[in-house]
Tab-separated table of C-alpha atoms in Angstrom:
chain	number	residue	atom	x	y	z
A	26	UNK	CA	54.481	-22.574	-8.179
A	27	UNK	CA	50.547	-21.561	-8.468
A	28	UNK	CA	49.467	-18.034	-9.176
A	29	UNK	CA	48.710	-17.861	-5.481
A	30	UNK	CA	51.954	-19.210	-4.116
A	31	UNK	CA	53.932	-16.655	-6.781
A	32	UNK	CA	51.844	-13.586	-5.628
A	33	UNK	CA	52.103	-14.194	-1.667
A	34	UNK	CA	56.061	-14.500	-2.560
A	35	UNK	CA	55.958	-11.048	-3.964
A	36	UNK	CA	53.588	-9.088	-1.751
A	37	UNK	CA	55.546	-7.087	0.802
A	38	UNK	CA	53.797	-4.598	3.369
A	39	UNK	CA	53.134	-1.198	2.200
A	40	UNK	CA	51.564	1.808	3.137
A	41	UNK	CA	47.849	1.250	2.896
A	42	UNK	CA	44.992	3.808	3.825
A	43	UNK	CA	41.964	1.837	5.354
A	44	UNK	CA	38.478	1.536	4.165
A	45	UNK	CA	35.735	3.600	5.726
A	46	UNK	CA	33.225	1.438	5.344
A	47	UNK	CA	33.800	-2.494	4.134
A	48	UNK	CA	37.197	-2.753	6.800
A	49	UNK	CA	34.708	-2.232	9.521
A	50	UNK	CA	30.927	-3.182	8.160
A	51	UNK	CA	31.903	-6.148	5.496
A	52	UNK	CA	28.080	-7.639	5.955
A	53	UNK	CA	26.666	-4.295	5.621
A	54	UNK	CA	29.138	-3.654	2.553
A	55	UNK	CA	27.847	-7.453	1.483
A	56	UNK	CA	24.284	-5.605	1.507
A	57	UNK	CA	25.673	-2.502	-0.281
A	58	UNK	CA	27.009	-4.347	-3.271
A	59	UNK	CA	23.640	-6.129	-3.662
A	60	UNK	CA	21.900	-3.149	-4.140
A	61	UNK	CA	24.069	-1.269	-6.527
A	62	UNK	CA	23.942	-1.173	-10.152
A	63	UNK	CA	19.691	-2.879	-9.860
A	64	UNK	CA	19.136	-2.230	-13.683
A	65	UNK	CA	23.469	-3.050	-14.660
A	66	UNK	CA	23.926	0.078	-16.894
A	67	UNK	CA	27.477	0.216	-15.436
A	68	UNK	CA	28.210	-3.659	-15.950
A	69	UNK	CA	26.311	-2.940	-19.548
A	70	UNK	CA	28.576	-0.119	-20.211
A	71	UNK	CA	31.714	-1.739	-18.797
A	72	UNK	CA	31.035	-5.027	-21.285
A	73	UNK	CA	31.066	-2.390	-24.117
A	74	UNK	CA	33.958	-0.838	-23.268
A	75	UNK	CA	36.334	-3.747	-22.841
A	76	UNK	CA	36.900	-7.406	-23.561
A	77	UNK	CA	36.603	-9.276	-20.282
A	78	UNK	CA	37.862	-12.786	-21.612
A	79	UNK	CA	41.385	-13.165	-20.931
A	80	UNK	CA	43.217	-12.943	-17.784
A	81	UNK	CA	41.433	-10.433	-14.900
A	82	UNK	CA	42.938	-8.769	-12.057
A	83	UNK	CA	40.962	-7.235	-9.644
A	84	UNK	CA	42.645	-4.288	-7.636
A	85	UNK	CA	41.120	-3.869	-3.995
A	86	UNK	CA	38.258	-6.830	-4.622
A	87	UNK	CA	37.272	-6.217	-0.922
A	88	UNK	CA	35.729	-10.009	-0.055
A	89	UNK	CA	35.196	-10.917	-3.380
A	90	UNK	CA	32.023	-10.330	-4.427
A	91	UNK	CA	32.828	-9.160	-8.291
A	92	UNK	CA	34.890	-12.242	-8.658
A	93	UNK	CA	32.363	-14.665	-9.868
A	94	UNK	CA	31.054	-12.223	-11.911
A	95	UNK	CA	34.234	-11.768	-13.859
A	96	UNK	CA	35.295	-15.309	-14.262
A	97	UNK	CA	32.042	-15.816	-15.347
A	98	UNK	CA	33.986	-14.992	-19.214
A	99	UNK	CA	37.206	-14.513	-18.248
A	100	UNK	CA	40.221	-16.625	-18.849
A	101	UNK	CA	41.363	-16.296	-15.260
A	102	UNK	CA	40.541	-13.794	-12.458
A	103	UNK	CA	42.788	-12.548	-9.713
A	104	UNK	CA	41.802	-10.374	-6.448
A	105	UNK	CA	44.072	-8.551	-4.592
A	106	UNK	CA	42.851	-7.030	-1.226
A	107	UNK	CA	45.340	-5.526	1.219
A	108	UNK	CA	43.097	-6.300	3.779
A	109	UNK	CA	44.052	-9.695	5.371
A	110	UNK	CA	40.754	-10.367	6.534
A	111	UNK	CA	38.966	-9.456	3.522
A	112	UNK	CA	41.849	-11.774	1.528
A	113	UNK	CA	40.097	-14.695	4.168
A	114	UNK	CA	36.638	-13.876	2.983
A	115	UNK	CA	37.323	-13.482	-0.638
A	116	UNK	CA	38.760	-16.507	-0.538
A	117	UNK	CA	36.128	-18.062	1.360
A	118	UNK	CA	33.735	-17.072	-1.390
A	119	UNK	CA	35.407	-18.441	-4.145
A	120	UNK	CA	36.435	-21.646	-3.265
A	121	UNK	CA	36.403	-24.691	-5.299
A	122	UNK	CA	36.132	-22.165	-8.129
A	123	UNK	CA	38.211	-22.807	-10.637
A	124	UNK	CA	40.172	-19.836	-12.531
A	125	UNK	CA	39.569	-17.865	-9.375
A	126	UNK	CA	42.426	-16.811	-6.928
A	127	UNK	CA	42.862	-14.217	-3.925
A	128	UNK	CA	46.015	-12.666	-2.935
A	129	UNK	CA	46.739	-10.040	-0.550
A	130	UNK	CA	48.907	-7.106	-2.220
A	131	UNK	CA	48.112	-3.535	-2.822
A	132	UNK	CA	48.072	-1.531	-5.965
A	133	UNK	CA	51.428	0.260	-5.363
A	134	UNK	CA	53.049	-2.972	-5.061
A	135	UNK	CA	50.778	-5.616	-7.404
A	136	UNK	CA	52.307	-9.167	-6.465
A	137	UNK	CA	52.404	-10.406	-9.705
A	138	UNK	CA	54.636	-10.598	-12.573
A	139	UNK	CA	55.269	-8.189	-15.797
A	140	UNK	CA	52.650	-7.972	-18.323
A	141	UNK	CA	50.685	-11.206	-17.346
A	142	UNK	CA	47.289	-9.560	-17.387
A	143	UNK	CA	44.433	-8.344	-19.969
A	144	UNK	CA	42.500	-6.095	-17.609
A	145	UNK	CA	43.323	-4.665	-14.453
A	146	UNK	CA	40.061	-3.416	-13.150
A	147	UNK	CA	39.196	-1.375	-9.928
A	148	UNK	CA	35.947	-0.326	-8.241
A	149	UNK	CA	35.855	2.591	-5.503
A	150	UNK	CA	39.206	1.737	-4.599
A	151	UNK	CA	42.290	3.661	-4.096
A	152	UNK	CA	42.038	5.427	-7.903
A	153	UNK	CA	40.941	8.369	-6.337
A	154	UNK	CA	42.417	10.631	-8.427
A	155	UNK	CA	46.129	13.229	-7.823
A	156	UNK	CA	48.350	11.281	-6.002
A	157	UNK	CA	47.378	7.927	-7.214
A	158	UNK	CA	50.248	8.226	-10.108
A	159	UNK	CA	51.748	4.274	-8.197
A	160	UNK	CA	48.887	2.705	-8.986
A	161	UNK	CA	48.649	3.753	-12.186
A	162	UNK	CA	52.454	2.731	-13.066
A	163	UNK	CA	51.634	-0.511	-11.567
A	164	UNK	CA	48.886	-1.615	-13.402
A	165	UNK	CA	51.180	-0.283	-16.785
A	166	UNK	CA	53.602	-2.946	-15.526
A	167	UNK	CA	51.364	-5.823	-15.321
A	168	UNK	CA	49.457	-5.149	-18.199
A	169	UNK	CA	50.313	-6.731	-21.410
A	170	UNK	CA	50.683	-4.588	-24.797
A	171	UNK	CA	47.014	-3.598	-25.257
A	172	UNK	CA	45.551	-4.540	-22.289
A	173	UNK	CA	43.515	-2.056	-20.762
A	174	UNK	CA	43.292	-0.438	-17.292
A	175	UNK	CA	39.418	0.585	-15.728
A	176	UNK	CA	39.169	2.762	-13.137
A	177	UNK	CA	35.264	3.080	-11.981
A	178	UNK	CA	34.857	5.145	-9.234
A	179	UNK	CA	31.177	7.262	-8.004
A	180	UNK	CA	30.442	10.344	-9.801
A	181	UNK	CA	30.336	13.207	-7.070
A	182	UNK	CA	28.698	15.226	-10.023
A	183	UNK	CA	25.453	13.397	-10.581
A	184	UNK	CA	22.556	13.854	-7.642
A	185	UNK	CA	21.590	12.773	-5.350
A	186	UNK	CA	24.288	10.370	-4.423
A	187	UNK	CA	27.002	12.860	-5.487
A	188	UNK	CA	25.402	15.620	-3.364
A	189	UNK	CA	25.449	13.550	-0.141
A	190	UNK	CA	29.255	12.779	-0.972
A	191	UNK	CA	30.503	16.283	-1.139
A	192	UNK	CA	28.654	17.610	1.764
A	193	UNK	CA	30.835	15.479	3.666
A	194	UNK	CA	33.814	16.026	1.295
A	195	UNK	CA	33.900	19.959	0.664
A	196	UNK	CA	37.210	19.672	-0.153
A	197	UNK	CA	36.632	16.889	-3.334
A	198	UNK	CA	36.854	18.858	-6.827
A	199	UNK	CA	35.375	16.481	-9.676
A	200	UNK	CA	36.936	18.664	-11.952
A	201	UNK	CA	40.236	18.651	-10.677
A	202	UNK	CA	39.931	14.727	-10.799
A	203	UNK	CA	38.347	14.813	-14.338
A	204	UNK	CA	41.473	16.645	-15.211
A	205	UNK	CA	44.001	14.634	-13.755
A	206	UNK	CA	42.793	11.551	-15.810
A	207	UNK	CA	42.619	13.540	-18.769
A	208	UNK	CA	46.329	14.450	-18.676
A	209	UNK	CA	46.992	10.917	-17.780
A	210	UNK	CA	45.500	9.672	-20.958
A	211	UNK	CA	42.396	8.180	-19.965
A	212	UNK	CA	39.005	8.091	-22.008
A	213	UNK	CA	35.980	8.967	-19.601
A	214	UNK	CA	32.500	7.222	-19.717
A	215	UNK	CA	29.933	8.336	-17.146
A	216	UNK	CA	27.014	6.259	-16.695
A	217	UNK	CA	23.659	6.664	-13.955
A	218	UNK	CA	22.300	3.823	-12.717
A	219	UNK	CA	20.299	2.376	-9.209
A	220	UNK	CA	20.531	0.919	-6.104
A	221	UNK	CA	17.701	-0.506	-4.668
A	222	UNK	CA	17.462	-1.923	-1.695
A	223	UNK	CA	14.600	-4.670	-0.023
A	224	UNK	CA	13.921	-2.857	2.749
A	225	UNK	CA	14.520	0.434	4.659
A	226	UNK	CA	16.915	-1.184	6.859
A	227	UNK	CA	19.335	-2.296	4.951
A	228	UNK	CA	18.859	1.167	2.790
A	229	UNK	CA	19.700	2.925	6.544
A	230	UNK	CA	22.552	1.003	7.540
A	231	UNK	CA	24.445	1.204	3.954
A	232	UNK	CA	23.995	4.857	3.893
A	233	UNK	CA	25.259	4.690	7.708
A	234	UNK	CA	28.529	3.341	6.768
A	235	UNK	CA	28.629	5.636	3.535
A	236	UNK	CA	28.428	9.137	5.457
A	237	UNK	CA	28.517	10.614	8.409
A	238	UNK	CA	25.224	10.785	10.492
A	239	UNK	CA	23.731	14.075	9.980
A	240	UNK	CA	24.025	13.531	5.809
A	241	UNK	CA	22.962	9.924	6.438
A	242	UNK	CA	19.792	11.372	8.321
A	243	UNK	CA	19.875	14.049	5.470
A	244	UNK	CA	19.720	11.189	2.500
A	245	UNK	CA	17.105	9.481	4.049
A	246	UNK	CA	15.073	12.182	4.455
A	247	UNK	CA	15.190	12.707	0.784
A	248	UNK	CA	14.357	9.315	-0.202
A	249	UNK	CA	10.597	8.132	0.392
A	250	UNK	CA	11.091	4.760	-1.350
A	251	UNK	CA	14.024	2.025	-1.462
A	252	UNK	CA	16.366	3.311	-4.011
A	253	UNK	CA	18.160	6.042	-5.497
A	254	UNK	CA	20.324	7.230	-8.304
A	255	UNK	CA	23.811	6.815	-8.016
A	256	UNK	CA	26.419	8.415	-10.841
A	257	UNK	CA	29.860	6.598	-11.645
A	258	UNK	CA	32.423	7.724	-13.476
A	259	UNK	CA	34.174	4.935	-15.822
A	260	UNK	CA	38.129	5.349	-17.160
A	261	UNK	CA	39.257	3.694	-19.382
A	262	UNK	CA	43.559	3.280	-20.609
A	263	UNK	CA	44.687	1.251	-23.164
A	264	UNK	CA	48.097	0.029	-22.958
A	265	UNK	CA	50.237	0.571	-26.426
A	266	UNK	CA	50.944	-2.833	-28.734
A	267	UNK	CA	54.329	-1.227	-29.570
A	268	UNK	CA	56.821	1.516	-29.054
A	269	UNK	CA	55.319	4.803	-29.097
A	270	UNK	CA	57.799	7.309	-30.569
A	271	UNK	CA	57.957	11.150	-29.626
C-alpha cells in the first residue's frame, strides 16, 4: 500500500476550524507566499536549526507551495491539508514529483503511522498556541526518537506586521503564547524578515485577505513602497532518543 493509499485509510473527519484567508482567496494566498520571506532569513534560520534530509511532514501545507522546497533535500515529504480542495491543488502542484505526496488529515488526527517521520513542520497553521496541546501529542507520535517538531508562526510582537495583527486581535497575548511553549518544552528563535511584493495590487489584495478593511486601509497607508517587515516566531522540540527518567 503507498504512503498515500495508507494515509487516506487512516484519515477520519474531525473538527477543523477554517482558514481566513487561503480557504477562500488560494490565488491571492498563491501571491502571498511569493512575497514572504524576499531576503529567506526564516528559511536561513530554519536550515540552521534542523536537518531537513530525512523524511518531512508538512502539517496544514495549504496547496502545496513549501513542498518542492522541502523535497528539494529531503528523503521524502508529506502534506497534509484538511482542506479537500486544497489536498486537489497540492496535489496538482506536485505531480510527477517523486518523494512528494498529499493527503488530507488534520493535525489532531495525523494519518500516518508511529514514529515514521524526521520533521514535522508547520507554518501559520493551527499551532496557535493554549489549546493546541492535540497537535502537539500528535506530532510526538509520529515523530521518531530525535526527530524534531517546528512550529513557525508570525510574531505579533515585531512592527509593523505584528501591529496590524493585534489591532484586529485585542484579545491575542504574545506573552501568554511565549509562555505556553516554554512550559511545553520548546526552544524559541525569532527571526525579521520581508515581503515584497511586484506591485501595489497584489500588496492590496494580500493585506485584504490578511485583515479586516479598516486595518487593511490602515497598513497601506503606512507603507509608501512594496514591502514590509514581517516578524515570525520559530519553535523548535526535539523528541528524546531514549527513556527520560523522573
Amino acid at each position: 500500500m503507498s504512503m498515500v493509499s495508507r494515509a487516506v485509510a487512516r484519515w477520519r473527519a474531525s473538527e477543523i476550524v477554517p482558514s481566513p484567508n487561503i480557504w477562500h482567496w488560494p490565488e491571492v494566498y498563491e501571491t502571498e507566499n511569493r512575497a514572504q520571506d524576499a531576503e529567506g532569513a526564516l528559511w536561513q534560520l530554519l536550515g540552521d536549526l534542523c536537518d531537513w534530509s530525512g523524511d518531512i511532514l508538512d502539517v496544514g501545507c495549504g496547496d502545496g507551495f513549501h513542498l518542492p522546497r522541502f523535497a528539494s533535500k529531503a528523503r521524502s515529504v508529506l502534506g497534509v491539508e484538511p482542506h479537500r480542495p486544497l489536498v486537489e491543488r497540492a496535489r496538482a502542484r506536485v505531480a510527477n514529483m517523486p518523494g512528494i505526496a498529499v493527503a488530507p488529515g488534520s493535525a489532531q488526527d495525523l494519518p500516518v503511522g508511529d514514529a515514521t517521520f524526521d520533521v514535522v513542520h508547520a507554518r501559520t497553521a493551527y499551532f496557535f498556541g493554549p489549546g493546541c496541546d492535540p497537535g502537539i501529542h500528535e506530532a510526538d507520535r509520529v515523530l521518531r526518537p530525535g526527530g524534531t517538531l517546528v512550529i513557525v508562526d508570525l510574531d505579533a510582537a515585531c512592527p509593523p506586521y505584528g501591529r496590524w495583527m493585534r489591532a484586529d486581535l485585542p484579545e491575542y497575548d504574545p506573552a501568554e503564547v511565549d509562555k505556553f511553549f516554554d512550559l511545553k518544552g520548546f526552544d524559541r528563535h525569532r527571526v525579521s524578515t520581508v515581503w515584497r511584493f511586484a506591485d501595489r495590487e497584489s500588496m492590496a489584495a494580500v493585506l485584504r485577505i490578511e485583515f479586516s478593511a479598516a486595518v487593511a486601509a490602515r497598513a497601506l497607508a503606512e507603507v509608501p513602497g512594496l514591502e514590509f517587515t514581517v516578524g515570525y516566531r520559530v519553535l523548535i522540540r526535539r523528541k528524546p532518543t531514549g527513556l527520560i527518567l523522573a
